PDB file of C-alpha atoms in Angstrom:
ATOM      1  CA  UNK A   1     -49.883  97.820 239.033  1.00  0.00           C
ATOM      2  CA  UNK A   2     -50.116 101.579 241.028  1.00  0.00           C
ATOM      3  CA  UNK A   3     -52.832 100.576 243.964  1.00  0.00           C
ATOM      4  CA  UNK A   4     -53.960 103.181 246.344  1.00  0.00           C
ATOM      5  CA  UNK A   5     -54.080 102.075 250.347  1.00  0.00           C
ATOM      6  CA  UNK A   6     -55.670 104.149 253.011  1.00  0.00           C
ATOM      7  CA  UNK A   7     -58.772 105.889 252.536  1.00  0.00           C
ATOM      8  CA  UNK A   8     -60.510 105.428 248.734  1.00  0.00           C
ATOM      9  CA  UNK A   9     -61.557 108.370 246.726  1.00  0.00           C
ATOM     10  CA  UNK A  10     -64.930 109.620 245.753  1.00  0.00           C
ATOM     11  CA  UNK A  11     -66.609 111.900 244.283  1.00  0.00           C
ATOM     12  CA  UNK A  12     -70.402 114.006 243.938  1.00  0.00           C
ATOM     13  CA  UNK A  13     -71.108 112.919 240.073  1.00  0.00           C
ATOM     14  CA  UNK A  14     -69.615 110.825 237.327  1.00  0.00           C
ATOM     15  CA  UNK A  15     -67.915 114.330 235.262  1.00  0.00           C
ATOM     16  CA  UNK A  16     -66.220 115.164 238.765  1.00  0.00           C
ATOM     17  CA  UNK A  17     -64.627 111.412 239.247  1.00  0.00           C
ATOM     18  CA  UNK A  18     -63.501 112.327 235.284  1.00  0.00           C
ATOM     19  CA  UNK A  19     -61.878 115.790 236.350  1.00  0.00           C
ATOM     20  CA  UNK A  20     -60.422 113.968 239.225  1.00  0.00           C
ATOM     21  CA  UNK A  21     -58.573 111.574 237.170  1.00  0.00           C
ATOM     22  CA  UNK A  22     -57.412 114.228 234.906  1.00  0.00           C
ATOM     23  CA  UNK A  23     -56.289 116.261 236.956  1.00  0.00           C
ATOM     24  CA  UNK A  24     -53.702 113.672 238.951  1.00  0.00           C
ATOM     25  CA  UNK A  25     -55.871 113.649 242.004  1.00  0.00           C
ATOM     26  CA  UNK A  26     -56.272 109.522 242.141  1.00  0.00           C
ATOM     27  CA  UNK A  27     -53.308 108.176 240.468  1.00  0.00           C
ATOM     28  CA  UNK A  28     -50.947 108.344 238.075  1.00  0.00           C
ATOM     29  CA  UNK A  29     -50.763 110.912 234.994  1.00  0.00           C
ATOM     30  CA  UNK A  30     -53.475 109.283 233.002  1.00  0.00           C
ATOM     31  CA  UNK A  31     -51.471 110.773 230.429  1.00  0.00           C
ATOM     32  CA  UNK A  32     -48.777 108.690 230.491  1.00  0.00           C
ATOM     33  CA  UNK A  33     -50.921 105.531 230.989  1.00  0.00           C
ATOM     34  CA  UNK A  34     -51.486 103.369 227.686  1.00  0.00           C
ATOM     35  CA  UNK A  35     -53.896 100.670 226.494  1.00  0.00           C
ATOM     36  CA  UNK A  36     -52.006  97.747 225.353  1.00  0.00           C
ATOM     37  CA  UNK A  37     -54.916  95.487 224.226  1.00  0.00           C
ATOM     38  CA  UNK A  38     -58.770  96.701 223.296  1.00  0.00           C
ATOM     39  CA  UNK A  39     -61.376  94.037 222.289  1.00  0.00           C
ATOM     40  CA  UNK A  40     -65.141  93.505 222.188  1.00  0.00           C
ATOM     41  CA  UNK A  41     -67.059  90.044 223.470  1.00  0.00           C
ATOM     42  CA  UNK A  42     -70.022  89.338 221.970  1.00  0.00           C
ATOM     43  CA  UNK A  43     -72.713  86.617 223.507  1.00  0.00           C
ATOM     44  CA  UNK A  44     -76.210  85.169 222.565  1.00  0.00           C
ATOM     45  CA  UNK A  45     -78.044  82.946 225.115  1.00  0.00           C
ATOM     46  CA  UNK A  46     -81.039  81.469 225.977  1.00  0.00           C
ATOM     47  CA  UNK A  47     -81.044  79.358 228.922  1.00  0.00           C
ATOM     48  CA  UNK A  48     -82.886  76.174 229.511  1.00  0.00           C
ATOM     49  CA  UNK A  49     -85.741  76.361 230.783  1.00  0.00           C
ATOM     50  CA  UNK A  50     -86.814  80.042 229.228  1.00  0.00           C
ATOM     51  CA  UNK A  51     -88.487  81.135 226.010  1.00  0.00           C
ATOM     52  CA  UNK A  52     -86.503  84.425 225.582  1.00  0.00           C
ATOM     53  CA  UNK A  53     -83.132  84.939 224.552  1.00  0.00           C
ATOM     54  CA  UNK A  54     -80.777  87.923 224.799  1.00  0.00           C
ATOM     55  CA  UNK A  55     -77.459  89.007 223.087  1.00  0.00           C
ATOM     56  CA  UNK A  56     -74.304  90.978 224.649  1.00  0.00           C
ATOM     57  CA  UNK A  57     -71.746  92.994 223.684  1.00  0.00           C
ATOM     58  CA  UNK A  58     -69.452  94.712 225.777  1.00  0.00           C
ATOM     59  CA  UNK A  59     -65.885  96.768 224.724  1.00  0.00           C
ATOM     60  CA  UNK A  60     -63.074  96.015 227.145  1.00  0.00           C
ATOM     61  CA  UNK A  61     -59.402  98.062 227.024  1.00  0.00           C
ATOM     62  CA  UNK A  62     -56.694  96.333 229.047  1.00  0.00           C
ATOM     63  CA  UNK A  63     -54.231  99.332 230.963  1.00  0.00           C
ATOM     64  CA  UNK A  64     -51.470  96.889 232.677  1.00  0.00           C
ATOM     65  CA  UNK A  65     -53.504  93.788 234.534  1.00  0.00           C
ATOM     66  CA  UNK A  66     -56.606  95.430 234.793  1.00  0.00           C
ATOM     67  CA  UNK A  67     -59.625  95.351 232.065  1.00  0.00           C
ATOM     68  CA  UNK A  68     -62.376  98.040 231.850  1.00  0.00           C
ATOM     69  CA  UNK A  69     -65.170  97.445 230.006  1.00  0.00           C
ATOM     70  CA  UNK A  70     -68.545  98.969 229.252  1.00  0.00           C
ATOM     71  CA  UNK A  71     -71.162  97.377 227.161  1.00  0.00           C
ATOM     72  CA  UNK A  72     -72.960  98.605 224.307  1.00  0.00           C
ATOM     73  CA  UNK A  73     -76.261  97.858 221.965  1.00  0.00           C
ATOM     74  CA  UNK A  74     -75.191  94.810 219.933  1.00  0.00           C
ATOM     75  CA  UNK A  75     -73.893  96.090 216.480  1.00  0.00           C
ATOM     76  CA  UNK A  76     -73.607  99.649 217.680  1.00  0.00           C
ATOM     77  CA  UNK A  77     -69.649 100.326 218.182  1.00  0.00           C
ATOM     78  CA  UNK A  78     -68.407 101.570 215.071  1.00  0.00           C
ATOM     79  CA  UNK A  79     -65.834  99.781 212.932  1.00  0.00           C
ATOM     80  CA  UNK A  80     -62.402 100.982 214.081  1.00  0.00           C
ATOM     81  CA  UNK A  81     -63.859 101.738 217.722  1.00  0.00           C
ATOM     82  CA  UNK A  82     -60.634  99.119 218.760  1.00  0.00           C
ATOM     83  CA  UNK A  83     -58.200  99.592 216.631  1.00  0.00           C
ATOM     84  CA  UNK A  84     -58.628 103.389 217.713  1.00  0.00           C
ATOM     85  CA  UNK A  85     -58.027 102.646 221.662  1.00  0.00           C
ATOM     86  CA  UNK A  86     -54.955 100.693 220.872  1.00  0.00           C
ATOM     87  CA  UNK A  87     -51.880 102.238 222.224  1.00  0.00           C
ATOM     88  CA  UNK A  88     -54.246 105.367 223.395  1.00  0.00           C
ATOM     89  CA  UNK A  89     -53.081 107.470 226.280  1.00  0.00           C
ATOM     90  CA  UNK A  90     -56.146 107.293 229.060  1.00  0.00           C
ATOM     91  CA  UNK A  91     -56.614 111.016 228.944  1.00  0.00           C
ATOM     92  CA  UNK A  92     -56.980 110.825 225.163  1.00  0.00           C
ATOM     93  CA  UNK A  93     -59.786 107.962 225.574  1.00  0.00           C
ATOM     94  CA  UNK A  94     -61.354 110.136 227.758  1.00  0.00           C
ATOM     95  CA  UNK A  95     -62.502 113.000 225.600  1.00  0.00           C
ATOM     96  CA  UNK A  96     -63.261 109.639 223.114  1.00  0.00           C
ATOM     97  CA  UNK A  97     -66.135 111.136 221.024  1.00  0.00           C
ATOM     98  CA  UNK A  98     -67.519 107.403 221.902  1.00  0.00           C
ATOM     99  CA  UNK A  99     -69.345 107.639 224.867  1.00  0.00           C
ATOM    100  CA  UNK A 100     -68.651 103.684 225.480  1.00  0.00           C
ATOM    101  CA  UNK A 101     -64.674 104.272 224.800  1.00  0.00           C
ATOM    102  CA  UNK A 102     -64.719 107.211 227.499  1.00  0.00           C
ATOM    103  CA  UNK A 103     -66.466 104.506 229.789  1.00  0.00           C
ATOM    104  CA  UNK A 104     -64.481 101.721 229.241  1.00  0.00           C
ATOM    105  CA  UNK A 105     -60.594 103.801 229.571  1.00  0.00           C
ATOM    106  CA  UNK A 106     -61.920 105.166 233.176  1.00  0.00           C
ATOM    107  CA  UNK A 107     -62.992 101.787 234.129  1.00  0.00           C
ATOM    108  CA  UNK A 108     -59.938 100.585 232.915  1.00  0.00           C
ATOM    109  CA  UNK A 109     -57.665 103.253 234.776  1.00  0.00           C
ATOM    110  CA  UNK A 110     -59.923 102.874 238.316  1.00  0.00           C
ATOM    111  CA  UNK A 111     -59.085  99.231 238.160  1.00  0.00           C
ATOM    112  CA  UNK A 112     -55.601  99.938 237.411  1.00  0.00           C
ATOM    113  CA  UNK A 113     -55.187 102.374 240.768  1.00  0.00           C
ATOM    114  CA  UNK A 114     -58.381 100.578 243.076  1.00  0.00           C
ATOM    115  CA  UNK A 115     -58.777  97.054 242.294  1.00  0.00           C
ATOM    116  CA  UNK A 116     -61.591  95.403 244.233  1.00  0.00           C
ATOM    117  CA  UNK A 117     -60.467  94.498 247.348  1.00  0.00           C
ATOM    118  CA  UNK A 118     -61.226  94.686 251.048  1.00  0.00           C
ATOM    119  CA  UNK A 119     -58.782  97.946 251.200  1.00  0.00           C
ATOM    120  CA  UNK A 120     -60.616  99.282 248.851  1.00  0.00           C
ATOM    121  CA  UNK A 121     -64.018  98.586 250.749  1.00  0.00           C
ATOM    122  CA  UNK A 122     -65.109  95.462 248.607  1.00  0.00           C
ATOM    123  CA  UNK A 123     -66.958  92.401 250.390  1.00  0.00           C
ATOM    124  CA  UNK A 124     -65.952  89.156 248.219  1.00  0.00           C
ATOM    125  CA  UNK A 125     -69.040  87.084 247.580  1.00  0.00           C
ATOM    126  CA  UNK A 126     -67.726  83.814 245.742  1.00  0.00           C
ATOM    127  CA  UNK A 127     -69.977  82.485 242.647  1.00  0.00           C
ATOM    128  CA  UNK A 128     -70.455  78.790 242.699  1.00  0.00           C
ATOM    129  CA  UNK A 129     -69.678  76.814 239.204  1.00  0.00           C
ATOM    130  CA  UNK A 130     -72.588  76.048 237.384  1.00  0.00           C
ATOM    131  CA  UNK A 131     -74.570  76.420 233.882  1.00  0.00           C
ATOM    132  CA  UNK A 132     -75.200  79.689 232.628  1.00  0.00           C
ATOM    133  CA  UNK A 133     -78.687  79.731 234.123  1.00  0.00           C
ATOM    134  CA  UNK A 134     -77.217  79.012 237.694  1.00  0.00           C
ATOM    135  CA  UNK A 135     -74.482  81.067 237.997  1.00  0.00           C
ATOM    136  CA  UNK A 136     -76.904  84.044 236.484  1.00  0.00           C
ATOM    137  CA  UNK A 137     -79.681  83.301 239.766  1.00  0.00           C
ATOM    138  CA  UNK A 138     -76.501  83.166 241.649  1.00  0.00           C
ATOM    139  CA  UNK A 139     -75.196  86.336 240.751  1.00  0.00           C
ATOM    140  CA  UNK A 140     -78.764  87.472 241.139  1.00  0.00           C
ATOM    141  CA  UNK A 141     -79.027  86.738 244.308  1.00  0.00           C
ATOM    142  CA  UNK A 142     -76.030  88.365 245.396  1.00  0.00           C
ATOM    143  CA  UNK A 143     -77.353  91.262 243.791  1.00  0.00           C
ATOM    144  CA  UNK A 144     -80.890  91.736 245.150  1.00  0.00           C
ATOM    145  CA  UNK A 145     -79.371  91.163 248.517  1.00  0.00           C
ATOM    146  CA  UNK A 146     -77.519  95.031 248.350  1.00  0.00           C
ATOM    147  CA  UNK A 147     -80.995  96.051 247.924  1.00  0.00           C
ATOM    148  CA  UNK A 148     -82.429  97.884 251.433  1.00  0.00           C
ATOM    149  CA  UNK A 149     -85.952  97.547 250.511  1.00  0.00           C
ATOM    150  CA  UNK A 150     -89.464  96.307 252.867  1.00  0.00           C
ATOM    151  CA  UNK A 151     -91.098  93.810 251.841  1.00  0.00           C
ATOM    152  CA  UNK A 152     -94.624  95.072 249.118  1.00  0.00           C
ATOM    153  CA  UNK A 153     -91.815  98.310 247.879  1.00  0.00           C
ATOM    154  CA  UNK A 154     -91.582  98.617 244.103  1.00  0.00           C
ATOM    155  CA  UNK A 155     -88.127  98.659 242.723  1.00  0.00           C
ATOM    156  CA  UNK A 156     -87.592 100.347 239.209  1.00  0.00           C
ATOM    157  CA  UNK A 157     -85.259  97.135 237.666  1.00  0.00           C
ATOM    158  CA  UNK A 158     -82.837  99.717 234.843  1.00  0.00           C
ATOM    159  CA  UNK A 159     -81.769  97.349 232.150  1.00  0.00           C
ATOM    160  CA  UNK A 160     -83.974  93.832 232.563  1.00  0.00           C
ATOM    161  CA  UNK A 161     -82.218  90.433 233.234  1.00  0.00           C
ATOM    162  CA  UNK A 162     -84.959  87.589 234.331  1.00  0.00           C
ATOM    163  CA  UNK A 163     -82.601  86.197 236.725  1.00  0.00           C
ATOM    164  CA  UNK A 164     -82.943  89.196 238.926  1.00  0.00           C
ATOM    165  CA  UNK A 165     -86.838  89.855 238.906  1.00  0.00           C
ATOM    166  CA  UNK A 166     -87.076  86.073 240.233  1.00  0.00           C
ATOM    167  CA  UNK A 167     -84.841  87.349 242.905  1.00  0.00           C
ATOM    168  CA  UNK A 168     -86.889  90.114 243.795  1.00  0.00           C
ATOM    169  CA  UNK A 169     -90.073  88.112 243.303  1.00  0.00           C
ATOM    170  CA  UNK A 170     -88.203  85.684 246.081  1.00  0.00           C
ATOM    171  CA  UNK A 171     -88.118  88.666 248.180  1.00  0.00           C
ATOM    172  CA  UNK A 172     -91.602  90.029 248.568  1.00  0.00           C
ATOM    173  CA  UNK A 173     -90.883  92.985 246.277  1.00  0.00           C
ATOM    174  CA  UNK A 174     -92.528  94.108 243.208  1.00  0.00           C
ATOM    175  CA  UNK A 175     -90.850  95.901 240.496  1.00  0.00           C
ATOM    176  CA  UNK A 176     -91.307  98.050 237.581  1.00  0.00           C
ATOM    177  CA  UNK A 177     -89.137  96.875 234.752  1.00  0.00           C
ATOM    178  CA  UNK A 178     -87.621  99.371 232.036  1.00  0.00           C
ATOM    179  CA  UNK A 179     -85.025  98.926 229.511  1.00  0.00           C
ATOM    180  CA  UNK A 180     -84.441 100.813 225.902  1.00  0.00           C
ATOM    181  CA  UNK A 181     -85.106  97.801 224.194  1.00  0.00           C
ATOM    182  CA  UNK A 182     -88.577  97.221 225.321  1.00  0.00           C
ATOM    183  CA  UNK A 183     -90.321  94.418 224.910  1.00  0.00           C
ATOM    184  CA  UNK A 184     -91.819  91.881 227.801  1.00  0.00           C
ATOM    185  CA  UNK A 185     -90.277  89.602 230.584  1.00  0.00           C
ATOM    186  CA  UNK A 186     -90.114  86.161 230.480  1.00  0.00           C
ATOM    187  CA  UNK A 187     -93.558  86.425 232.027  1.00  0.00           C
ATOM    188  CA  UNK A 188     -95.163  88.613 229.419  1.00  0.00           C
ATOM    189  CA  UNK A 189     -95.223  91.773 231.649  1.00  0.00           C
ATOM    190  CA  UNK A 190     -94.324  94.995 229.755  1.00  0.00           C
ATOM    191  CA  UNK A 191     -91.023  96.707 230.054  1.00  0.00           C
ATOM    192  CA  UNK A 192     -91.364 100.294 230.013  1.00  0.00           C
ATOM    193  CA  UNK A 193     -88.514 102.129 228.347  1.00  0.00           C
ATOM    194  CA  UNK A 194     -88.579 105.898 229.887  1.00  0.00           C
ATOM    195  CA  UNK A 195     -86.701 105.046 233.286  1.00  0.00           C
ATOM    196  CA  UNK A 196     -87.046 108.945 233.927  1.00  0.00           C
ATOM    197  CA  UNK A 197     -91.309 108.735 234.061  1.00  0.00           C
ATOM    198  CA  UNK A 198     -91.519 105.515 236.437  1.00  0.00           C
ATOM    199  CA  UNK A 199     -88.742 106.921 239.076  1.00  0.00           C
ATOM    200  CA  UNK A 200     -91.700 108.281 241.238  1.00  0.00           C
ATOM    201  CA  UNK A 201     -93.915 105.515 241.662  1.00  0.00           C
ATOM    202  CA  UNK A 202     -90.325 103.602 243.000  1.00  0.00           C
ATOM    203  CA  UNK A 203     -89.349 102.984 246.190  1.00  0.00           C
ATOM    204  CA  UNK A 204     -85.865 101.979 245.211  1.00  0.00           C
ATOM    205  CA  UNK A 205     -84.144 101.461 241.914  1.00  0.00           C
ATOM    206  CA  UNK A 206     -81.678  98.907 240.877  1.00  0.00           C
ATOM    207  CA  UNK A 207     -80.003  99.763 237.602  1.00  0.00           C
ATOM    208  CA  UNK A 208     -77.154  98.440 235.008  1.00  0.00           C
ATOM    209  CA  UNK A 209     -74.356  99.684 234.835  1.00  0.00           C
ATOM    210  CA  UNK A 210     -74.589  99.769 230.982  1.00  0.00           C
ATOM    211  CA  UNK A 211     -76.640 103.369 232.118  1.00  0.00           C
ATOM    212  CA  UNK A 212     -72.979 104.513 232.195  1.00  0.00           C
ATOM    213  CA  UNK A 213     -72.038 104.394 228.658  1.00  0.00           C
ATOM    214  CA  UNK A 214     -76.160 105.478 227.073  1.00  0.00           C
ATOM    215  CA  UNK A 215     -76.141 108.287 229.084  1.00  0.00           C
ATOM    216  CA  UNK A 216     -79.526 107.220 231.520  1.00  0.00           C
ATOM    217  CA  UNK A 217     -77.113 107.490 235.110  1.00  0.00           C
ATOM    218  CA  UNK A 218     -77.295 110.656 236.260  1.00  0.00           C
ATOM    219  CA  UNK A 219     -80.589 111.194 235.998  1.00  0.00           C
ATOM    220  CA  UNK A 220     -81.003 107.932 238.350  1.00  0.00           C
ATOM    221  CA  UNK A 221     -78.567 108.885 240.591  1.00  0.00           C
ATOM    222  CA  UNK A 222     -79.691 112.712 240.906  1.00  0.00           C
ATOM    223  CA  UNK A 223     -83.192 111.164 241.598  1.00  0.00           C
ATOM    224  CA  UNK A 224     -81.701 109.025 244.387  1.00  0.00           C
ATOM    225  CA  UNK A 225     -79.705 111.114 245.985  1.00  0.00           C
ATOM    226  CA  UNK A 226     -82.316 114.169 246.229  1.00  0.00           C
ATOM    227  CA  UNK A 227     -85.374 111.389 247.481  1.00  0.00           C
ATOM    228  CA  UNK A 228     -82.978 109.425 249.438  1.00  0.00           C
ATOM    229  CA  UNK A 229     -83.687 106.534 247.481  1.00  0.00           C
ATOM    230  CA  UNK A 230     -81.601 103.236 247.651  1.00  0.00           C
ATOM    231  CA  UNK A 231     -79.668 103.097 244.444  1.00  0.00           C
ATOM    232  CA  UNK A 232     -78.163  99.617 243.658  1.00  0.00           C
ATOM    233  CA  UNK A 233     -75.846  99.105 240.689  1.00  0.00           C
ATOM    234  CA  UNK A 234     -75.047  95.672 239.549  1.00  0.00           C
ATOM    235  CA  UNK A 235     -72.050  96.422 237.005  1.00  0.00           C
ATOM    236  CA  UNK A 236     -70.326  94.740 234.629  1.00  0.00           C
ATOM    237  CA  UNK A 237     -70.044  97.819 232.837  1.00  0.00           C
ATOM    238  CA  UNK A 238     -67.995 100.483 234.869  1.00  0.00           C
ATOM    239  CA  UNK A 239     -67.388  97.846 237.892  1.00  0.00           C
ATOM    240  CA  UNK A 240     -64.256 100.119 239.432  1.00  0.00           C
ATOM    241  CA  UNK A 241     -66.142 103.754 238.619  1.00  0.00           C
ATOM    242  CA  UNK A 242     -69.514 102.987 240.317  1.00  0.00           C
ATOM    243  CA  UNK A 243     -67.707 102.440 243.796  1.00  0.00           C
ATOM    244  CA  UNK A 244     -66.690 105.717 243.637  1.00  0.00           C
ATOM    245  CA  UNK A 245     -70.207 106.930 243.648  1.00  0.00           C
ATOM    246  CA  UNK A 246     -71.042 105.624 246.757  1.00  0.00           C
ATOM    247  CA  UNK A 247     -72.985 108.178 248.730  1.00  0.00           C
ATOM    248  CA  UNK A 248     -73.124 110.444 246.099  1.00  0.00           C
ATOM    249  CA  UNK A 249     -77.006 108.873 245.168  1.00  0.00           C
ATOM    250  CA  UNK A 250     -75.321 105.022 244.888  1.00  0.00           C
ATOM    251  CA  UNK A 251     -76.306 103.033 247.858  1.00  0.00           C
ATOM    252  CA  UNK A 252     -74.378  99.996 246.645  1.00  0.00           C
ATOM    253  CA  UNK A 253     -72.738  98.434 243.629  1.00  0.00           C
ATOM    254  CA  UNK A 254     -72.248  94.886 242.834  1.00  0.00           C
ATOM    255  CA  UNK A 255     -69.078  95.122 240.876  1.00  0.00           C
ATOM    256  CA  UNK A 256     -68.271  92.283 238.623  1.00  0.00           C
ATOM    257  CA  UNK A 257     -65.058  92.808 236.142  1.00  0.00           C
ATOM    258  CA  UNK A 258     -64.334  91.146 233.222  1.00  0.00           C
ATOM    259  CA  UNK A 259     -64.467  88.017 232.501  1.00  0.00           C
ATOM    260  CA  UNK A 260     -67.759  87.631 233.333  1.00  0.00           C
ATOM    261  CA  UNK A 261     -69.830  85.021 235.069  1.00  0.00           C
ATOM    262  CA  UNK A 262     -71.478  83.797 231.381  1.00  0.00           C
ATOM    263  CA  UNK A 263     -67.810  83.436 230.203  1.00  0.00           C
ATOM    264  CA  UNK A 264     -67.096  80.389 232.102  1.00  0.00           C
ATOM    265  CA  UNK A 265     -68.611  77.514 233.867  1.00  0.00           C
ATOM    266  CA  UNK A 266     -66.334  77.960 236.760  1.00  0.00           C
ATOM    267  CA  UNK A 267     -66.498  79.547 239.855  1.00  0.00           C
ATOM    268  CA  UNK A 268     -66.133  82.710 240.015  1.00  0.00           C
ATOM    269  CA  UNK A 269     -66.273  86.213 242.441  1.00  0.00           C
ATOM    270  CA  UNK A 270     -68.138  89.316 242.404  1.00  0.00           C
ATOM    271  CA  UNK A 271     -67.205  92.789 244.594  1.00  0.00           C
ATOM    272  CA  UNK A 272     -70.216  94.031 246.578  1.00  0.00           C
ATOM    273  CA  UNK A 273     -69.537  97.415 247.856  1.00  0.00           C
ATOM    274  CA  UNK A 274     -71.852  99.026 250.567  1.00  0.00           C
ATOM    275  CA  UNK A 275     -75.957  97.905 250.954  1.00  0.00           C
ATOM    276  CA  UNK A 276     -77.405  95.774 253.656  1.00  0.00           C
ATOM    277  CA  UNK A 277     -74.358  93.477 255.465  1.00  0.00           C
TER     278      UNK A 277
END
């Protein structure tokens, strides 16, 4: 594996991290850096305890020992998506017509050249072994905890998972929750689906990093960055590209690379980057 030491890269937006990468600036020719292995994990849940139930899927390309992944609408990566990435230069994958395959190859070439790690500014916070519905408050918590938010502030919640509106809820803060899907919480409130028209009325957002691959990030992180609003990321999708971002409109990331906690009953370890210490 090529790992960077010293002081980690950044950059203003999401396109310039891109045109870094192409251009040699962070690592290796992503030219001459190939995808060996490209597969998609697919999950349905619904915990104990809850009436609602959820599906995942998520695309992940493998570029030496690192994965990148970025997850998608369940059913919506075309047949051949895979097989296409296979044997793939990065740079290639990058002008992917796939928004979710461009994700996925950066994520996958970040974690190649900046695995998470305390040289590359990442704070270890150890998952305890559990059932799904544990490990998901868990990671919650660790999650809710990057947010720098008073007690009564509204936080836009990008991309709704139950676990982490208790966590607010635990907190004292109210939140707004929005995700393309629509729909209600667990507790019947409504979940708006225009992030964009409830960004005012928020004190702080914290958003998926599945906002990567449909497009919805920059928007959140312009707004953030020109209001000065706390922007936390909690990312399975685009866990190594998100650190990047860091004062660029991202306050902090919670960076969690595959496999993910619903994978396994085990313990496991997310990457917090930034946020309150």
């Amino acid at each position: 594996m090529t790992t960077l030491t010293g002081p980690q890269p950044t950059a203003s937006s999401y396109d310039e991290l891109v045109e870094r990468v192409l251009a040699g600036d962070i690592g290796p020719d992503p030219r001459g850096q190939r995808i060996a292995v490209a597969f998609t994990t697919r999950q349905a849940v619904r915990h104990d305890g809850r009436r609602g139930g959820y599906r995942n899927e998520v695309l992940s390309l493998r570029l030496g020992e690192a994965v990148g992944s970025c997850a998608v609408e369940p059913g919506g990566l075309p047949d051949g998506a895979v097989e296409d990435c296979v044997g793939a230069d990065i740079a290639r994958l990058l002008g992917h017509e796939l928004p979710p395959v461009r994700v996925a190859a950066l994520d996958a070439y970040l974690m190649h050249v900046l695995p998470h790690g305390t040289a590359g500014g990442a704070r270890a916070c150890p998952l305890p072994a559990g059932t799904s519905l544990e490990k998901s408050r868990a990671r919650a918590r660790a999650v809710v905890e990057l947010v720098d938010a008073a007690p009564g502030s509204a936080v836009l919640v990008v991309g709704v998972v139950n676990s982490l509106l208790e966590a607010l809820r635990a907190r004292g803060l109210t939140y707004v929750p929005c995700d393309l899907k629509g729909g209600t919480t667990e507790w019947g409130e409504p979940v708006r689906t225009d992030a964009r028209a409830e960004l005012e009325r928020c004190d702080a957002v914290l958003a998926s990093g599945m906002t990567l691959g449909n497009g919805t990030f920059e928007p959140l992180r312009e707004h953030a960055l020109r209001y000065g609003k706390p922007l936390v990321m909690f990312a399975q999708t685009g866990s190594a590209v998100l650190p990047r971002l860091i004062g660029a409109g991202v306050s902090a990331v919670c960076a969690e690379p595959y496999p993910f906690f619903w994978l396994d009953g085990g313990p496991g370890t997310v990457h917090r980057y930034g946020g309150v210490r």
